[in-house]
Short mmCIF file of C-alpha atoms in Angstrom, two decimals:
data_model
loop_
_atom_site.label_atom_id
_atom_site.label_comp_id
_atom_site.label_asym_id
_atom_site.label_seq_id
_atom_site.Cartn_x
_atom_site.Cartn_y
_atom_site.Cartn_z
CA UNK A 5 -10.39 79.33 59.31
CA UNK A 6 -13.68 78.98 57.93
CA UNK A 7 -14.89 75.93 55.88
CA UNK A 8 -17.05 76.32 52.93
CA UNK A 9 -20.71 74.48 52.50
CA UNK A 10 -20.40 74.49 48.33
CA UNK A 11 -23.91 72.66 46.97
CA UNK A 12 -23.11 69.69 45.57
CA UNK A 13 -24.16 68.80 41.70
CA UNK A 14 -26.93 66.38 41.01
CA UNK A 15 -26.65 66.47 37.05
CA UNK A 16 -22.83 64.90 36.38
CA UNK A 17 -21.12 63.51 34.19
CA UNK A 18 -20.91 60.63 35.56
CA UNK A 19 -24.40 60.47 36.74
CA UNK A 20 -25.70 61.85 32.58
CA UNK A 21 -23.43 59.32 30.89
CA UNK A 22 -25.21 55.72 33.55
CA UNK A 23 -28.13 57.17 32.85
CA UNK A 24 -27.32 57.87 29.13
CA UNK A 25 -26.52 54.62 28.84
CA UNK A 26 -29.43 53.22 30.62
CA UNK A 27 -31.29 54.72 28.34
CA UNK A 28 -28.41 53.64 25.15
CA UNK A 29 -29.95 49.79 26.95
CA UNK A 30 -33.39 49.47 26.98
CA UNK A 31 -33.81 51.10 23.59
CA UNK A 32 -31.70 48.30 22.42
CA UNK A 33 -34.41 45.79 23.78
CA UNK A 34 -36.71 47.81 22.49
CA UNK A 35 -35.54 47.42 18.97
CA UNK A 36 -34.36 43.56 19.49
CA UNK A 37 -37.95 42.99 20.78
CA UNK A 38 -39.76 45.29 18.15
CA UNK A 39 -38.23 43.31 15.77
CA UNK A 40 -38.49 39.62 16.29
CA UNK A 41 -40.79 39.31 18.23
CA UNK A 42 -43.79 42.54 16.64
CA UNK A 43 -44.30 42.20 13.25
CA UNK A 44 -41.65 43.47 10.87
CA UNK A 45 -43.49 45.42 7.26
CA UNK A 46 -42.84 46.50 4.62
CA UNK A 47 -44.46 48.89 2.27
CA UNK A 48 -44.43 47.28 -1.66
CA UNK A 49 -46.97 50.17 -4.18
CA UNK A 50 -50.05 48.12 -4.65
CA UNK A 51 -50.00 48.81 -8.49
CA UNK A 52 -46.87 46.75 -8.60
CA UNK A 53 -47.91 43.81 -6.98
CA UNK A 54 -51.19 40.95 -8.85
CA UNK A 55 -53.78 40.62 -6.19
CA UNK A 56 -56.23 37.85 -6.39
CA UNK A 57 -60.18 37.51 -5.77
CA UNK A 58 -60.69 33.61 -3.97
CA UNK A 59 -62.69 32.36 -5.48
CA UNK A 60 -65.66 28.79 -5.48
CA UNK A 61 -66.09 27.05 -9.34
CA UNK A 62 -66.62 24.46 -11.34
CA UNK A 63 -62.47 22.94 -11.26
CA UNK A 64 -60.75 19.71 -13.39
CA UNK A 65 -57.42 19.08 -12.11
CA UNK A 66 -55.44 19.29 -15.21
CA UNK A 67 -52.04 19.10 -15.70
CA UNK A 68 -49.62 21.30 -18.99
CA UNK A 69 -47.65 19.10 -21.41
CA UNK A 70 -46.06 19.14 -24.94
CA UNK A 71 -47.38 16.72 -27.22
CA UNK A 72 -45.95 16.22 -30.54
CA UNK A 73 -47.04 15.56 -33.71
CA UNK A 74 -46.95 12.04 -35.24
CA UNK A 75 -48.38 9.89 -37.91
CA UNK A 76 -51.22 7.36 -36.57
CA UNK A 77 -48.89 4.76 -38.20
CA UNK A 78 -45.49 3.76 -38.76
CA UNK A 79 -43.91 0.83 -40.09
CA UNK A 80 -40.26 0.28 -39.53
CA UNK A 81 -38.35 -0.93 -42.23
CA UNK A 82 -35.75 -4.04 -41.34
CA UNK A 83 -33.17 -6.23 -44.06
CA UNK A 84 -34.05 -10.05 -42.48
CA UNK A 85 -31.03 -11.78 -44.28
CA UNK A 86 -28.90 -8.51 -45.09
CA UNK A 87 -26.71 -8.08 -47.62
CA UNK A 88 -24.98 -5.08 -49.60
CA UNK A 89 -27.15 -2.21 -50.71
CA UNK A 90 -26.63 -2.70 -54.74
CA UNK A 91 -28.95 0.56 -55.40
CA UNK A 92 -31.32 3.30 -54.45
CA UNK A 93 -34.66 3.32 -55.92
CA UNK A 94 -35.84 6.51 -54.64
CA UNK A 95 -34.46 9.03 -51.82
CA UNK A 96 -35.66 10.53 -48.25
CA UNK A 97 -38.88 11.58 -47.89
CA UNK A 98 -40.44 10.19 -51.58
CA UNK A 99 -44.17 9.17 -51.19
CA UNK A 100 -44.16 5.67 -52.43
CA UNK A 101 -47.17 3.08 -53.79
CA UNK A 102 -47.49 -0.36 -51.59
CA UNK A 103 -45.37 -2.04 -53.34
CA UNK A 104 -43.27 0.40 -54.87
CA UNK A 105 -39.65 -0.58 -54.87
CA UNK A 106 -37.56 1.26 -52.52
CA UNK A 107 -33.65 -0.74 -52.40
CA UNK A 108 -31.64 -4.09 -53.55
CA UNK A 109 -29.08 -5.02 -51.35
CA UNK A 110 -27.19 -8.75 -52.62
CA UNK A 111 -26.96 -11.68 -50.68
CA UNK A 112 -24.26 -13.99 -52.37
CA UNK A 113 -24.49 -17.23 -49.88
CA UNK A 114 -28.25 -15.84 -50.12
CA UNK A 115 -28.50 -16.52 -53.78
CA UNK A 116 -26.16 -19.55 -54.00
CA UNK A 117 -28.69 -21.25 -51.82
CA UNK A 118 -31.34 -20.20 -54.11
CA UNK A 119 -29.76 -22.05 -57.21
CA UNK A 120 -28.68 -25.01 -55.18
CA UNK A 121 -32.42 -25.28 -53.22
CA UNK A 122 -33.79 -25.31 -57.41
CA UNK A 123 -31.11 -27.43 -58.37
CA UNK A 124 -32.37 -29.69 -56.02
CA UNK A 125 -35.66 -30.14 -56.42
CA UNK A 126 -35.13 -30.17 -59.98
CA UNK A 127 -33.46 -33.20 -59.58
CA UNK A 128 -36.19 -34.87 -56.54
CA UNK A 129 -38.65 -34.26 -59.86
CA UNK A 130 -37.10 -36.05 -62.21
CA UNK A 131 -36.28 -38.94 -59.48
CA UNK A 132 -40.02 -39.44 -58.85
CA UNK A 133 -41.20 -38.86 -62.40
CA UNK A 134 -39.43 -41.94 -63.49
CA UNK A 135 -39.61 -43.64 -61.08
CA UNK A 136 -43.98 -43.05 -61.59
CA UNK A 137 -43.14 -44.56 -65.04
CA UNK A 138 -41.80 -46.97 -63.74
CA UNK A 139 -44.24 -47.90 -61.32
CA UNK A 140 -46.47 -47.27 -63.81
CA UNK A 141 -45.24 -49.96 -65.81
CA UNK A 142 -45.20 -52.32 -62.62
CA UNK A 143 -48.57 -51.97 -62.14
CA UNK A 144 -49.38 -52.93 -65.90
CA UNK A 145 -47.09 -55.68 -66.63
CA UNK A 146 -49.77 -57.18 -63.82
CA UNK A 147 -52.43 -56.67 -65.05
CA UNK A 148 -51.70 -57.80 -67.35
CA UNK A 149 -51.10 -61.15 -65.28
CA UNK A 150 -54.11 -60.65 -64.33
CA UNK A 151 -55.82 -60.95 -67.43
CA UNK A 152 -53.52 -63.60 -68.76
CA UNK A 153 -54.46 -65.67 -65.37
CA UNK A 154 -58.19 -64.46 -65.80
CA UNK A 155 -57.59 -66.23 -69.27
CA UNK A 156 -56.41 -69.11 -67.74
CA UNK A 157 -59.24 -69.17 -65.34
CA UNK A 158 -61.82 -69.29 -67.29
CA UNK A 159 -60.74 -71.90 -69.92
CA UNK A 160 -59.91 -74.48 -66.69
CA UNK A 161 -62.87 -73.82 -65.51
CA UNK A 162 -65.08 -74.68 -69.09
CA UNK A 163 -63.13 -78.17 -68.94
CA UNK A 164 -64.20 -78.98 -65.87
CA UNK A 165 -67.03 -78.12 -66.24
CA UNK A 166 -67.61 -80.68 -69.65
CA UNK A 167 -65.40 -83.33 -68.22
CA UNK A 168 -67.34 -83.33 -64.93
CA UNK A 169 -70.45 -84.24 -66.43
CA UNK A 170 -68.86 -86.31 -68.80
CA UNK A 171 -67.01 -88.81 -66.01
CA UNK A 172 -71.27 -89.09 -64.54
CA UNK A 173 -72.12 -90.48 -67.73
CA UNK A 174 -68.90 -92.89 -67.76
CA UNK A 175 -68.08 -91.53 -70.92
CA UNK A 176 -63.96 -90.57 -69.86
CA UNK A 177 -62.47 -92.43 -67.77
CA UNK A 178 -61.21 -90.60 -64.30
CA UNK A 179 -57.99 -91.08 -64.89
CA UNK A 180 -58.43 -87.84 -67.46
CA UNK A 181 -60.99 -86.56 -64.56
CA UNK A 182 -58.12 -86.00 -62.33
CA UNK A 183 -56.51 -83.55 -64.87
CA UNK A 184 -59.34 -81.46 -65.54
CA UNK A 185 -59.53 -81.22 -61.70
CA UNK A 186 -56.20 -80.34 -61.64
CA UNK A 187 -55.54 -77.72 -63.88
CA UNK A 188 -58.72 -76.02 -62.67
CA UNK A 189 -57.89 -75.72 -59.42
CA UNK A 190 -53.94 -74.94 -59.96
CA UNK A 191 -55.41 -71.84 -62.19
CA UNK A 192 -57.87 -70.77 -60.16
CA UNK A 193 -55.44 -70.29 -57.27
CA UNK A 194 -52.56 -67.98 -59.59
CA UNK A 195 -55.82 -66.21 -60.51
CA UNK A 196 -56.53 -64.78 -56.81
CA UNK A 197 -52.75 -64.97 -56.62
CA UNK A 198 -52.29 -62.33 -59.17
CA UNK A 199 -55.37 -60.23 -57.92
CA UNK A 200 -53.91 -59.80 -54.80
CA UNK A 201 -50.35 -59.25 -55.58
CA UNK A 202 -52.20 -56.35 -57.62
CA UNK A 203 -54.35 -55.24 -54.53
CA UNK A 204 -51.37 -54.96 -52.52
CA UNK A 205 -49.36 -52.53 -56.12
CA UNK A 206 -52.51 -50.54 -56.18
CA UNK A 207 -51.75 -50.13 -52.02
CA UNK A 208 -48.18 -49.64 -52.52
CA UNK A 209 -48.54 -46.83 -55.20
CA UNK A 210 -51.19 -45.14 -53.25
CA UNK A 211 -49.01 -45.20 -50.97
CA UNK A 212 -45.80 -43.57 -52.98
CA UNK A 213 -47.87 -41.23 -54.84
CA UNK A 214 -48.87 -39.86 -51.57
CA UNK A 215 -45.33 -39.33 -49.94
CA UNK A 216 -44.24 -38.15 -53.38
CA UNK A 217 -46.11 -35.59 -53.54
CA UNK A 218 -45.67 -34.30 -50.19
CA UNK A 219 -42.04 -34.69 -50.07
CA UNK A 220 -42.47 -32.40 -53.63
CA UNK A 221 -44.47 -30.42 -51.54
CA UNK A 222 -42.35 -30.24 -49.11
CA UNK A 223 -39.16 -30.00 -50.96
CA UNK A 224 -41.07 -26.56 -53.72
CA UNK A 225 -41.97 -24.71 -50.00
CA UNK A 226 -38.74 -24.98 -48.92
CA UNK A 227 -37.47 -23.63 -52.69
CA UNK A 228 -40.58 -20.87 -51.92
CA UNK A 229 -39.32 -20.20 -48.25
CA UNK A 230 -34.96 -19.48 -50.55
CA UNK A 231 -37.12 -17.36 -53.45
CA UNK A 232 -39.35 -15.20 -50.80
CA UNK A 233 -35.38 -14.38 -49.29
CA UNK A 234 -33.97 -14.02 -52.50
CA UNK A 235 -37.21 -12.37 -53.57
CA UNK A 236 -37.20 -10.22 -50.11
CA UNK A 237 -33.74 -8.36 -50.70
CA UNK A 238 -35.40 -5.96 -53.04
CA UNK A 239 -37.25 -3.80 -49.80
CA UNK A 240 -40.40 -2.44 -51.08
CA UNK A 241 -43.18 -0.58 -48.45
CA UNK A 242 -45.29 -2.66 -47.48
CA UNK A 243 -47.95 0.63 -47.94
CA UNK A 244 -49.25 3.98 -48.96
CA UNK A 245 -47.40 6.69 -46.65
CA UNK A 246 -43.62 8.40 -47.24
CA UNK A 247 -40.69 6.71 -46.62
CA UNK A 248 -39.01 8.64 -44.11
CA UNK A 249 -34.82 8.68 -41.78
CA UNK A 250 -34.16 5.71 -45.27
CA UNK A 251 -30.67 4.65 -43.51
CA UNK A 252 -28.94 2.56 -46.67
CA UNK A 253 -25.91 3.75 -48.38
CA UNK A 254 -24.51 2.13 -51.82
CA UNK A 255 -21.87 -0.20 -50.63
CA UNK A 256 -23.10 -0.65 -47.05
CA UNK A 257 -23.51 -3.36 -45.75
CA UNK A 258 -26.48 -4.63 -43.34
CA UNK A 259 -26.57 -6.91 -40.63
CA UNK A 260 -30.07 -9.48 -40.83
CA UNK A 261 -32.34 -7.51 -38.70
CA UNK A 262 -30.75 -3.15 -39.08
CA UNK A 263 -32.64 -0.56 -39.68
CA UNK A 264 -33.30 0.57 -43.49
CA UNK A 265 -35.69 3.47 -41.99
CA UNK A 266 -39.39 3.60 -42.18
CA UNK A 267 -42.67 4.07 -43.91
CA UNK A 268 -45.73 6.87 -42.60
CA UNK A 269 -48.62 5.75 -43.60
CA UNK A 270 -50.56 8.92 -43.97
CA UNK A 271 -53.79 7.60 -42.51
CA UNK A 272 -53.97 9.97 -39.91
CA UNK A 273 -52.26 11.46 -36.93
CA UNK A 274 -51.79 11.07 -33.10
CA UNK A 275 -49.51 12.98 -30.34
CA UNK A 276 -46.93 12.20 -27.66
CA UNK A 277 -46.61 13.62 -24.70
CA UNK A 278 -42.79 11.32 -23.97
CA UNK A 279 -42.21 13.91 -20.70
CA UNK A 280 -44.70 12.98 -18.67
CA UNK A 281 -43.07 13.15 -14.90
CA UNK A 282 -42.87 9.67 -12.67
CA UNK A 283 -44.86 11.01 -10.48
CA UNK A 284 -48.40 10.82 -12.76
CA UNK A 285 -48.01 7.57 -13.56
CA UNK A 286 -50.30 5.92 -11.20
CA UNK A 287 -53.04 9.26 -12.99
CA UNK A 288 -53.01 8.23 -15.67
CA UNK A 289 -54.88 6.54 -17.85
CA UNK A 290 -56.29 5.21 -21.28
CA UNK A 291 -59.15 6.93 -22.02
CA UNK A 292 -58.55 9.99 -20.46
CA UNK A 293 -59.27 13.75 -21.99
CA UNK A 294 -56.94 17.41 -23.39
CA UNK A 295 -57.08 19.62 -25.28
CA UNK A 296 -55.05 22.51 -26.99
CA UNK A 297 -56.08 25.57 -28.30
CA UNK A 298 -54.78 26.06 -32.18
CA UNK A 299 -55.55 28.53 -35.67
CA UNK A 300 -57.48 30.84 -34.23
CA UNK A 301 -58.41 29.77 -30.73
CA UNK A 302 -60.22 26.43 -31.70
CA UNK A 303 -59.88 24.20 -28.87
CA UNK A 304 -59.46 20.31 -30.32
CA UNK A 305 -59.55 17.60 -27.88
CA UNK A 306 -57.60 14.11 -27.87
CA UNK A 307 -58.14 11.06 -25.85
CA UNK A 308 -55.20 8.55 -24.46
CA UNK A 309 -55.33 5.32 -26.27
CA UNK A 310 -52.05 3.44 -24.71
CA UNK A 311 -49.78 4.78 -21.52
CA UNK A 312 -45.75 3.42 -21.44
CA UNK A 313 -45.58 1.95 -18.54
CA UNK A 314 -41.39 2.79 -18.71
CA UNK A 315 -39.97 5.09 -16.48
CA UNK A 316 -36.06 6.37 -17.87
CA UNK A 317 -34.88 9.48 -16.20
CA UNK A 318 -38.33 10.16 -14.16
CA UNK A 319 -40.34 10.38 -17.55
CA UNK A 320 -42.74 8.03 -19.60
CA UNK A 321 -44.76 8.43 -23.05
CA UNK A 322 -48.93 9.00 -23.06
CA UNK A 323 -50.06 8.78 -27.11
CA UNK A 324 -52.91 10.18 -27.51
CA UNK A 325 -55.27 10.73 -30.55
CA UNK A 326 -57.75 13.31 -31.44
CA UNK A 327 -61.21 12.41 -31.13
CA UNK A 328 -63.78 14.07 -33.46
CA UNK A 329 -62.12 17.08 -35.74
CA UNK A 330 -58.69 17.35 -37.09
CA UNK A 331 -56.58 20.42 -37.21
CA UNK A 332 -55.95 21.19 -41.13
CA UNK A 333 -52.06 21.70 -42.14
CA UNK A 334 -51.25 19.62 -38.76
CA UNK A 335 -47.68 18.28 -39.75
CA UNK A 336 -45.42 15.41 -38.18
CA UNK A 337 -43.50 16.83 -35.63
CA UNK A 338 -44.86 19.69 -34.74
CA UNK A 339 -44.99 20.29 -31.13
CA UNK A 340 -48.51 21.51 -29.27
CA UNK A 341 -49.69 22.30 -25.88
CA UNK A 342 -51.47 20.01 -24.73
CA UNK A 343 -53.30 20.48 -20.81
CA UNK A 344 -53.75 17.21 -19.85
CA UNK A 345 -57.41 15.81 -17.76
CA UNK A 346 -56.47 13.56 -14.13
CA UNK A 347 -60.29 13.92 -12.91
CA UNK A 348 -63.36 14.88 -13.32
CA UNK A 349 -64.50 18.14 -12.73
CA UNK A 350 -65.65 19.47 -9.41
CA UNK A 351 -66.56 22.83 -7.66
CA UNK A 352 -63.92 24.01 -5.75
CA UNK A 353 -62.99 27.06 -3.55
CA UNK A 354 -59.79 27.89 -6.06
CA UNK A 355 -56.67 30.67 -5.88
CA UNK A 356 -55.72 31.47 -9.00
CA UNK A 357 -52.16 30.31 -9.85
CA UNK A 358 -49.07 32.98 -9.49
CA UNK A 359 -44.95 33.79 -8.16
CA UNK A 360 -46.21 33.36 -4.69
CA UNK A 361 -46.06 29.86 -4.93
CA UNK A 362 -42.09 29.33 -5.64
CA UNK A 363 -41.62 30.69 -2.00
CA UNK A 364 -44.47 30.09 -0.19
CA UNK A 365 -45.02 25.95 -1.46
CA UNK A 366 -48.03 26.58 -1.02
CA UNK A 367 -47.97 26.10 2.94
CA UNK A 368 -48.47 30.32 3.84
CA UNK A 369 -49.18 33.39 1.84
CA UNK A 370 -50.22 37.01 2.58
CA UNK A 371 -54.12 38.04 2.33
CA UNK A 372 -55.51 41.01 1.63
CA UNK A 373 -56.94 43.54 4.64
CA UNK A 374 -61.26 43.87 4.77
CA UNK A 375 -59.42 47.77 4.47
CA UNK A 376 -56.86 46.61 1.62
CA UNK A 377 -54.27 48.88 3.20
CA UNK A 378 -52.35 46.23 4.24
CA UNK A 379 -51.75 42.58 3.85
CA UNK A 380 -50.58 39.93 6.16
CA UNK A 381 -49.15 35.72 6.05
CA UNK A 382 -51.90 33.45 6.86
CA UNK A 383 -51.32 29.35 6.80
CA UNK A 384 -53.48 27.93 3.99
CA UNK A 385 -53.07 24.06 2.21
CA UNK A 386 -53.54 23.77 -1.17
CA UNK A 387 -54.46 20.65 -2.76
CA UNK A 388 -55.64 19.53 -6.55
CA UNK A 389 -54.06 21.85 -9.40
CA UNK A 390 -54.89 22.99 -13.56
CA UNK A 391 -52.72 25.08 -15.49
CA UNK A 392 -54.73 28.36 -14.06
CA UNK A 393 -55.94 27.68 -10.61
CA UNK A 394 -54.54 25.95 -7.22
CA UNK A 395 -57.91 24.18 -4.84
CA UNK A 396 -58.22 25.91 -1.74
CA UNK A 397 -58.52 22.83 1.18
CA UNK A 398 -58.04 25.81 4.96
CA UNK A 399 -57.00 29.09 5.07
CA UNK A 400 -59.12 31.14 2.83
CA UNK A 401 -63.02 31.59 1.33
CA UNK A 402 -64.48 32.93 -1.58
CA UNK A 403 -64.56 36.32 -1.65
CA UNK A 404 -60.97 36.63 0.64
CA UNK A 405 -58.20 38.67 -1.58
CA UNK A 406 -54.20 37.64 -1.83
CA UNK A 407 -50.90 37.91 -3.27
CA UNK A 408 -50.68 36.08 -5.81
CA UNK A 409 -47.34 37.65 -7.77
CA UNK A 410 -43.66 36.81 -6.55
CA UNK A 411 -42.93 37.47 -2.64
CA UNK A 412 -39.25 36.69 -4.40
CA UNK A 413 -38.09 40.13 -2.90
CA UNK A 414 -40.44 39.99 1.35
CA UNK A 415 -38.18 38.03 2.22
CA UNK A 416 -39.28 37.30 5.84
CA UNK A 417 -41.93 40.23 6.37
CA UNK A 418 -44.45 39.43 7.69
CA UNK A 419 -46.97 42.48 7.06
CA UNK A 420 -47.10 44.39 4.10
CA UNK A 421 -47.56 47.88 3.41
CA UNK A 422 -49.97 48.65 0.46
CA UNK A 423 -49.12 51.99 -0.53
CA UNK A 424 -51.38 53.47 -3.39
#
């Protein structure tokens, strides 16, 4: 038997499968390398994105805030001593004049105190008046006694002087002279004693009168206090204004210090920012300004006059007054969109605000290539901000163009292909 030599096939099925597997593996590795190490691209419609230009321009850091219009002056109405609401003279929202009655409260204890104090003062004044009459009569008696003593002393002095001459002439004896001398000395002592008694009485009367006046003044002052408390049971408008937030119903009991309502003085308005983030508490000061637009885009200016440093739920409050003109027709409770300035105006490189910040945090942005066909990621650093712009600290220069619209659908794309 003759052996037949057969030619060996070059492309066997096994070899083809092996080569195919190798090619598939190579393609897999190449694809993996492309997608992990290369730039991932995404085609975007140029008409559906916002492309902005980086500029260098005047810049002032600011934050937007909602402000509420409030009366410039608000007076809170409270009851000092409390009581039961007996009468309401006006309704909430009424325009009041200073002194107009608003409410009448009843307080039996206070009214009894008033009656008792009035009786005590009347009794005291009556007793003091009677004491003054008695003291006056006593003084009159002392003055009469002094007058009698003075008369007797004068007569004894006359006789003494006459007897002294007669005794020198031996016209009278020593016994008669001794009697005249004794009478003279006795009545002189009585006269001087009555003078001292009257002097002491005058001093005592003066001191007693002063004490009586002081006691009367204290009693009247106490009575006036109680009287004012009773008068205070009628709550009156302390100034001209509008009554608001009235909280008092007939028969309702009010404890001392309880709020009854408030009076808005209609002499002007202020604006309160009640939702300022505590992040800015060290950067907000009195004297800083803010602006808002109203009525056909007219710009109005405000100035901070008070900063409430108490932080509640991460927020603090600021009061601002109008500078210059005040919008016509502005009303209490109206909300205004305030732009609050946090710095002076400087020149800076600026990028317009946009949706890109939500996805990038201001750490990077898509920069448009010079030919305008693509946009690629670049790292940036942003600083201060206002309602329209972010301040660019690094990564961009004036004239650069960037995509500022939202990056929500771009995922981890490294480059955008801009299609017309």
